[in-house]
Short mmCIF file of C-alpha atoms in Angstrom, two decimals:
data_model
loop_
_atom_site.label_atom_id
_atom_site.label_comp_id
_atom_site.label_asym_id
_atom_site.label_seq_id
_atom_site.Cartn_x
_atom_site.Cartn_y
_atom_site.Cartn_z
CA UNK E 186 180.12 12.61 81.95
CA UNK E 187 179.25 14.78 79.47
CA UNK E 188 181.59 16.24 76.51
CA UNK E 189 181.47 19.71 75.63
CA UNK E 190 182.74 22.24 73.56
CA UNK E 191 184.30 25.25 74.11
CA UNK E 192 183.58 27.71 71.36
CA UNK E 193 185.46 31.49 72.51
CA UNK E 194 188.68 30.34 73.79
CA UNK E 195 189.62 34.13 74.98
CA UNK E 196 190.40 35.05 79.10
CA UNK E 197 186.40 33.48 80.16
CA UNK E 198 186.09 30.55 77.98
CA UNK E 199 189.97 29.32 79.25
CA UNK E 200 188.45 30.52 82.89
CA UNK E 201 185.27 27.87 82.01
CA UNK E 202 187.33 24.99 80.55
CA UNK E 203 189.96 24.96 83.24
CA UNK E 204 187.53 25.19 86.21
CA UNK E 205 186.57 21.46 85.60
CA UNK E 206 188.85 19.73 83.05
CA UNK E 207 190.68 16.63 84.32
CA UNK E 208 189.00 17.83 87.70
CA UNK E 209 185.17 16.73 87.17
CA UNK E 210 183.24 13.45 86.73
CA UNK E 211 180.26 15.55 85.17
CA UNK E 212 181.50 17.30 82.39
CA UNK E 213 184.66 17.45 80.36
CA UNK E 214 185.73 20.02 76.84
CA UNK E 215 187.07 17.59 74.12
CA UNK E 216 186.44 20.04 71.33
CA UNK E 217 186.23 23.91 70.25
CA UNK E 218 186.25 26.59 68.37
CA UNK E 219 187.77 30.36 68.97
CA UNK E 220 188.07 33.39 66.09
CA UNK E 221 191.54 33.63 66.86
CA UNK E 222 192.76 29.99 66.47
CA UNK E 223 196.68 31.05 66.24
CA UNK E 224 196.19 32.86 69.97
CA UNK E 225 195.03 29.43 71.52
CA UNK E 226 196.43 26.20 70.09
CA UNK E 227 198.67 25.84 72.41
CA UNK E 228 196.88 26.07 75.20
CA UNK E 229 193.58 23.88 73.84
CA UNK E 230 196.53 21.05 72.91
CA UNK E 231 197.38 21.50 76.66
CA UNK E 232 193.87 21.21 77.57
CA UNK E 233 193.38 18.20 75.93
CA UNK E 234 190.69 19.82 72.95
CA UNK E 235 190.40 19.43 69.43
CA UNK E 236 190.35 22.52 67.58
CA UNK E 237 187.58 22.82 64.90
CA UNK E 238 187.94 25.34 62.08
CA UNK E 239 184.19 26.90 62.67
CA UNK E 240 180.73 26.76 65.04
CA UNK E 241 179.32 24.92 62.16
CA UNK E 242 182.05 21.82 62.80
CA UNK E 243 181.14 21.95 66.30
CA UNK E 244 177.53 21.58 65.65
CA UNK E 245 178.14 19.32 62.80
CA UNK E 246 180.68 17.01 65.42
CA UNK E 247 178.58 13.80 66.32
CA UNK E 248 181.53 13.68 69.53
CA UNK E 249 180.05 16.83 70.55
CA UNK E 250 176.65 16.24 73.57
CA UNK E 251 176.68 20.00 74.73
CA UNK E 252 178.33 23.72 73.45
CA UNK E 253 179.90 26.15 76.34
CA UNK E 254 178.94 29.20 74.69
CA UNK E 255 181.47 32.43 75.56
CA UNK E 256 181.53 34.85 72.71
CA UNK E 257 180.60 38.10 72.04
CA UNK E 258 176.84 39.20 73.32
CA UNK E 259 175.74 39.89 70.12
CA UNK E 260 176.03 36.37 68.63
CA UNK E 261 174.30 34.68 71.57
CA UNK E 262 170.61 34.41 70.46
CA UNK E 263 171.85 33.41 66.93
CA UNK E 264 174.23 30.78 67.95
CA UNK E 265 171.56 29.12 70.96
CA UNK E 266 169.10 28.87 67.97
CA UNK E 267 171.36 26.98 65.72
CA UNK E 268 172.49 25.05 68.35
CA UNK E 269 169.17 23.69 69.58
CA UNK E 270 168.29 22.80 65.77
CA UNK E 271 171.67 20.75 66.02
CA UNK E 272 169.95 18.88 69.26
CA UNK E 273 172.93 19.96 71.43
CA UNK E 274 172.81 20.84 75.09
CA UNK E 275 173.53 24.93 75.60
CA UNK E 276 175.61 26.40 78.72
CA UNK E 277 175.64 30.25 77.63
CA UNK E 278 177.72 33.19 79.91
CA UNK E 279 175.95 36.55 80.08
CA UNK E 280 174.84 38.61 79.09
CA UNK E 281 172.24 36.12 77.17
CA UNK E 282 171.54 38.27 74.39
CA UNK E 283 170.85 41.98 73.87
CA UNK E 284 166.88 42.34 73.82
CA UNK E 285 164.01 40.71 75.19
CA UNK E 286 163.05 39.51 71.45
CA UNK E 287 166.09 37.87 70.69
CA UNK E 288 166.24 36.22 73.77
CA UNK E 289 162.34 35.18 73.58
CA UNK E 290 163.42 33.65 69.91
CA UNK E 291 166.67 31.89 71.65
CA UNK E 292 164.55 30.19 74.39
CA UNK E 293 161.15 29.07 71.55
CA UNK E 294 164.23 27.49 69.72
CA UNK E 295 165.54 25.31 73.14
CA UNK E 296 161.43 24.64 73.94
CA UNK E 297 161.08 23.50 70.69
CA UNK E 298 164.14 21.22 70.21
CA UNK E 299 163.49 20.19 73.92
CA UNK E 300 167.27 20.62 74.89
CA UNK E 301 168.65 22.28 78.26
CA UNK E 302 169.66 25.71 78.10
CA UNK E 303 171.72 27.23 80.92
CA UNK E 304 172.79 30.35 81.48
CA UNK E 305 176.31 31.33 83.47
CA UNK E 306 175.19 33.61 85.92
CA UNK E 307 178.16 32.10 88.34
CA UNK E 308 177.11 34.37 91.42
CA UNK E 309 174.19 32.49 92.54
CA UNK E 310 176.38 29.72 93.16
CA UNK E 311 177.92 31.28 96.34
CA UNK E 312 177.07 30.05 99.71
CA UNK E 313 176.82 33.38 101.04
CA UNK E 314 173.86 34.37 98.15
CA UNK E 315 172.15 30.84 99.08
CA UNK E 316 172.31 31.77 102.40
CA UNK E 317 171.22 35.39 102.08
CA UNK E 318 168.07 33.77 99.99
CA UNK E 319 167.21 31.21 102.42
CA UNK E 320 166.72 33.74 104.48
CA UNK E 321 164.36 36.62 102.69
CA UNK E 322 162.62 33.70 101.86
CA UNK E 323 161.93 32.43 105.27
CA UNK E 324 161.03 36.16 105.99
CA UNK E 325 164.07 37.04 108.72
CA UNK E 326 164.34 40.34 106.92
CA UNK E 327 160.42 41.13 107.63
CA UNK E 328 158.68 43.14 104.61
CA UNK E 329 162.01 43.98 101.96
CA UNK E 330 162.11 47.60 101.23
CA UNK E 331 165.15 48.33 98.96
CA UNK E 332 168.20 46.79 97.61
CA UNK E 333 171.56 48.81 97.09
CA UNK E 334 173.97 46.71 94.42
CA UNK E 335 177.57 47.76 93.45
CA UNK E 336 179.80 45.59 90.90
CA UNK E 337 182.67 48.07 89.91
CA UNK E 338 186.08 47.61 88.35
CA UNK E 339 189.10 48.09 86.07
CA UNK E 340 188.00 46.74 83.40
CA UNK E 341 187.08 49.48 80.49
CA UNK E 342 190.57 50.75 80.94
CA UNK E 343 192.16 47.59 79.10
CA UNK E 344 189.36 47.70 75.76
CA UNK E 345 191.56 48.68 73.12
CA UNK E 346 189.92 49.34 69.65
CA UNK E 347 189.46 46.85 67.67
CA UNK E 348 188.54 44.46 70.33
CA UNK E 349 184.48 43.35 70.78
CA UNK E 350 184.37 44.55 74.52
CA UNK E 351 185.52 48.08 72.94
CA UNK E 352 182.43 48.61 70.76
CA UNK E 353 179.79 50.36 72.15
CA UNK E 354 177.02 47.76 70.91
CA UNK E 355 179.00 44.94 72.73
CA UNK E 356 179.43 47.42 75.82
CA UNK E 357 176.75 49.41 76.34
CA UNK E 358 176.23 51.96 79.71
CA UNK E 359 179.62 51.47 80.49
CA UNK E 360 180.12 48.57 82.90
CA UNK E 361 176.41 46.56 82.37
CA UNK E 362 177.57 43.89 79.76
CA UNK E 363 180.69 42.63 81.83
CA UNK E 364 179.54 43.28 85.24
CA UNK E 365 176.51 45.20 86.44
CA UNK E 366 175.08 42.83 84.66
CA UNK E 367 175.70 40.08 87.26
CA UNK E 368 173.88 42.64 89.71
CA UNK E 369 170.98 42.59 87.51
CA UNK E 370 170.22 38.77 87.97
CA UNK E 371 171.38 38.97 91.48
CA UNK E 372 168.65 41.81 91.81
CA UNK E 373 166.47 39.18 89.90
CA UNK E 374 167.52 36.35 91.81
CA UNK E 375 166.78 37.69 95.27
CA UNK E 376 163.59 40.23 95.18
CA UNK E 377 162.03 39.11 91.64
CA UNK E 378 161.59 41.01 88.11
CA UNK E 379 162.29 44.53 87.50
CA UNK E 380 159.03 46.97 86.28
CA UNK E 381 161.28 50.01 85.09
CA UNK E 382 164.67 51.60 85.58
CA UNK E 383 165.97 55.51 85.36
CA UNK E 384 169.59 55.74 84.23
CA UNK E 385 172.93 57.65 84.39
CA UNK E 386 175.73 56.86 82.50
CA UNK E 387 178.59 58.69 81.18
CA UNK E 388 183.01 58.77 80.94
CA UNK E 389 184.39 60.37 83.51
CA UNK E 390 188.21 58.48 82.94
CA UNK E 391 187.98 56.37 80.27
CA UNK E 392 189.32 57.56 76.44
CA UNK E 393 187.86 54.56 74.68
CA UNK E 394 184.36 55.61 73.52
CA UNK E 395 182.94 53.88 76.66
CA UNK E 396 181.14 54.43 79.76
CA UNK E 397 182.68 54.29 82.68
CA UNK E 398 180.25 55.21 85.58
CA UNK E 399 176.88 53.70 85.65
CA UNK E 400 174.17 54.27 88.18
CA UNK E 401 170.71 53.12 87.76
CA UNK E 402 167.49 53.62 90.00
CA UNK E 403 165.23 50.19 90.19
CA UNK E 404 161.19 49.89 90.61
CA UNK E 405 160.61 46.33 91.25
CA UNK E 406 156.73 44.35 90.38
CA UNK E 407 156.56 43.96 93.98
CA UNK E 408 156.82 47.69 95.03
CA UNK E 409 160.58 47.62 96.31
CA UNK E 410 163.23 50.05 95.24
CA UNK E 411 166.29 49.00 94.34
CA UNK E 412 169.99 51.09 93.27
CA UNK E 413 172.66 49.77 90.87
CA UNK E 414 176.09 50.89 90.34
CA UNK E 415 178.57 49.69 88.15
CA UNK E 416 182.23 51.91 87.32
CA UNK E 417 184.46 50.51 85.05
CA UNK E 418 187.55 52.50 86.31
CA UNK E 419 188.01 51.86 89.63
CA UNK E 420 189.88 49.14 92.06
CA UNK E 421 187.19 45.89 92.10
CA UNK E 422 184.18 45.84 94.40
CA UNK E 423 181.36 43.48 94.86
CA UNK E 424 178.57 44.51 97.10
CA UNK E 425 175.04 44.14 98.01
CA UNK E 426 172.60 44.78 100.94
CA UNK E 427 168.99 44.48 101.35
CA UNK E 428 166.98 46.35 103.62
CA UNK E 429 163.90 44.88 105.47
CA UNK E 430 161.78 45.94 108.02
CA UNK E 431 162.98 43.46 110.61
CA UNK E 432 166.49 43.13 109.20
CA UNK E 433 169.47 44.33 106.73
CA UNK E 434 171.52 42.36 105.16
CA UNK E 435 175.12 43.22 103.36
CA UNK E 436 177.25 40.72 101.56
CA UNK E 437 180.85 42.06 101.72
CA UNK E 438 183.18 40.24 98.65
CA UNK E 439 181.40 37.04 98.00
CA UNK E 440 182.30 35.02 100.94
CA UNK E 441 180.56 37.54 104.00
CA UNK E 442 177.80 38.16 105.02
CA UNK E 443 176.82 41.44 107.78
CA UNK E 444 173.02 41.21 109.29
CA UNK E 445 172.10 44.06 111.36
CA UNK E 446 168.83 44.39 113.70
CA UNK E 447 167.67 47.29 115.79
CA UNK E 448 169.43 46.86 118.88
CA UNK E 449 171.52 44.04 118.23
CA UNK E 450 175.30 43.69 117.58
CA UNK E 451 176.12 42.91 113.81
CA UNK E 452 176.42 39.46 113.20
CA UNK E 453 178.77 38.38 110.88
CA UNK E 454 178.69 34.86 108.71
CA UNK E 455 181.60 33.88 106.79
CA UNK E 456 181.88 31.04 104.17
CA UNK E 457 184.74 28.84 102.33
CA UNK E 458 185.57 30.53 98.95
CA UNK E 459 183.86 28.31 96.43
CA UNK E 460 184.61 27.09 92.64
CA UNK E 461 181.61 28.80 91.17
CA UNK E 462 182.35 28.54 87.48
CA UNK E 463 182.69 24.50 88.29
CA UNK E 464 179.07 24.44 90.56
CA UNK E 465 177.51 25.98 87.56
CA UNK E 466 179.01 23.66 85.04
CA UNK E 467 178.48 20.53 86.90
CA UNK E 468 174.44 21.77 87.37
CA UNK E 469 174.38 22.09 83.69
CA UNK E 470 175.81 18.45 83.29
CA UNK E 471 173.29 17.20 85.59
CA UNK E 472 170.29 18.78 84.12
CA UNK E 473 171.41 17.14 80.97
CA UNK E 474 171.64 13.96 82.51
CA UNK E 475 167.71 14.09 83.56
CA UNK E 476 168.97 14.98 87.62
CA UNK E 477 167.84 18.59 88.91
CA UNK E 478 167.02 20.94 86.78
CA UNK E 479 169.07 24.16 86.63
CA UNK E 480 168.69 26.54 89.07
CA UNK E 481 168.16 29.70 86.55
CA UNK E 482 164.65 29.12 84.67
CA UNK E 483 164.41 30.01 80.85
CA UNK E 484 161.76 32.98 82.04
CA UNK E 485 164.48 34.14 84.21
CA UNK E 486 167.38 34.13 81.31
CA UNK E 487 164.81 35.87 79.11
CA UNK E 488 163.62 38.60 81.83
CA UNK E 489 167.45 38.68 82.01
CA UNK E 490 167.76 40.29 78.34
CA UNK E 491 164.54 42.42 79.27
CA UNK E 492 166.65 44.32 82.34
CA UNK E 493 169.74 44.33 80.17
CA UNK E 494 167.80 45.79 77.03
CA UNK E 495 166.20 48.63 79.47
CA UNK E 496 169.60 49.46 81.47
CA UNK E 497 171.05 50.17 78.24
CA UNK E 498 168.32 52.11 77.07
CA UNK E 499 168.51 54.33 79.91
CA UNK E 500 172.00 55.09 79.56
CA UNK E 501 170.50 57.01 76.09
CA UNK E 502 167.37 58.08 77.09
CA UNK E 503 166.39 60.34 80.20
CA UNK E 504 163.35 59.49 82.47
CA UNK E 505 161.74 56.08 83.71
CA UNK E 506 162.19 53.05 81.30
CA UNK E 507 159.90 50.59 81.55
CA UNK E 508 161.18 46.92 81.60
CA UNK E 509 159.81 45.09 78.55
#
């Protein structure tokens, strides 16, 4: 058992904490930290967590093995850093951090201080992706041509100003920092790193100073194509298919899976809906505990920021954008 920290206590840390408190034997939250500590008292005196008045008391807490890290984007390189100098274990949501740089000075800092460092990409933790893995990488597809991704929903229409996910910086190309870019990494986590990107993103609903439609064109290292939407003004989706000479593949929600062949009826593979903010905290715990090690490497968190940093880019700049 581990104990942990929760330091953001807004909608996704209280998602995080409540996934495995009083529920795991890997990892429990006995302290935090939020910039709003009026707005959560309550509910981290329900949950069983002390408050601390700052990150520096969490760091500074001896009680404290391990920091859940789910605050704003822009404070993610800074606060891994000081955290690894503090010799505590790091669980970070995504994005990681904004650049390729900052996340390259985040993961020397974890090397260095020779801590674990996870970050929540929670989507790899569905059956239906493991499955969908297990087989491109036993080669059922045949050679993979192309990947379509879309991640869409409601989202941008509840930023009001004043809050972080309303500022531009914090948000940029619309729906990429709190959604496409879970396509990113799935696009990562299936058909490898990303050599440049071409980008289109603009309001076509929202009043906010945001982006709301996204659409991105993909040249992977390998030679596939790949296509990336994310709208942040629609009903939800979640949606990906891969093309391969022998073989497509769609997952439908997260818990379906479509294969079609030349030929052949569609098969169709459903799974059990599955805890995936819990799978990914309890792989953190035991990586910290010397078991497995987590199944996102540090050169995949930092190639992470690199797709991010481009995407976002894009949205600015027309033309090809080459992934740094």
């Amino acid at each position: 058992m581990i104990d942990a920290a929760i330091v953001g206590m807004g909608r996704w840390g209280r998602v995080l904490v409540e996934s495995v408190q009083g529920k795991s034997e890997a990892i429990r939250f006995v302290a935090g930290c939020t910039r709003s500590p009026d707005k959560a008292a309550d509910w981290a005196k329900a949950q069983g967590i002390r408050m601390l008045d700052s990150y520096q008391a969490v760091l500074a807490d001896p009680a404290v093995k391990a920091v859940v890290l789910a605050t704003p984007h822009s404070q993610h390189a800074e606060q891994v850093i000081a955290a690894a100098a503090g010799g505590k274990q790091i669980f970070i949501e995504k994005p990681f951090t904004l650049t390729k740089a900052s996340a390259e000075q985040a993961v020397a800092a974890v090397r260095k201080a020779g801590v674990v460092m996870a970050l929540g990409h929670n989507r790899r933790f569905q059956p239906a992706v493991a499955r969908l893995k297990q087989m491109i990488a036993e080669g059922a597809l045949g050679t993979l041509c192309h990947i379509e991704g879309n991640i869409s929903g409601p989202g941008a229409l509840a930023y009001k100003p004043g809050m972080w996910r309303a500022d531009p910086s914090e948000s940029p190309a619309g729906g990429l920092a709190g959604m496409g870019i879970h396509m990113l990494d799935m696009f990562q986590n299936l058909c490898g790193p990303m050599a440049e990107v071409s980008v289109v993103s603009h309001a076509r609903v929202a009043t906010n100073g945001l982006d709301d439609t996204t659409a991105a064109l993909v040249r992977f290292r390998n030679g596939m194509t790949g296509s990336l939407t994310t709208l942040a003004a629609v009903p939800r989706l979640w949606r990906v298919q891969v093309f391969g000479s022998a073989a497509w593949v769609e997952m439908w929600g997260t818990d379906k899976l479509v294969v079609g062949r030349e030929g052949q009826k569609h098969e169709h593979i459903t799974f059990e809906p599955a805890n995936v903010e819990r799978a990914e905290l309890e792989a953190f715990a035991a990586a910290c505990a010397g078991g497995s090690a987590y199944p996102l490497t540090l050169e995949e968190a930092v190639h992470s920021a690199a797709m991010f940093e481009a995407v976002a880019k894009g949205a600015r700049e027309r033309g090809w954008i080459a992934v740094p």
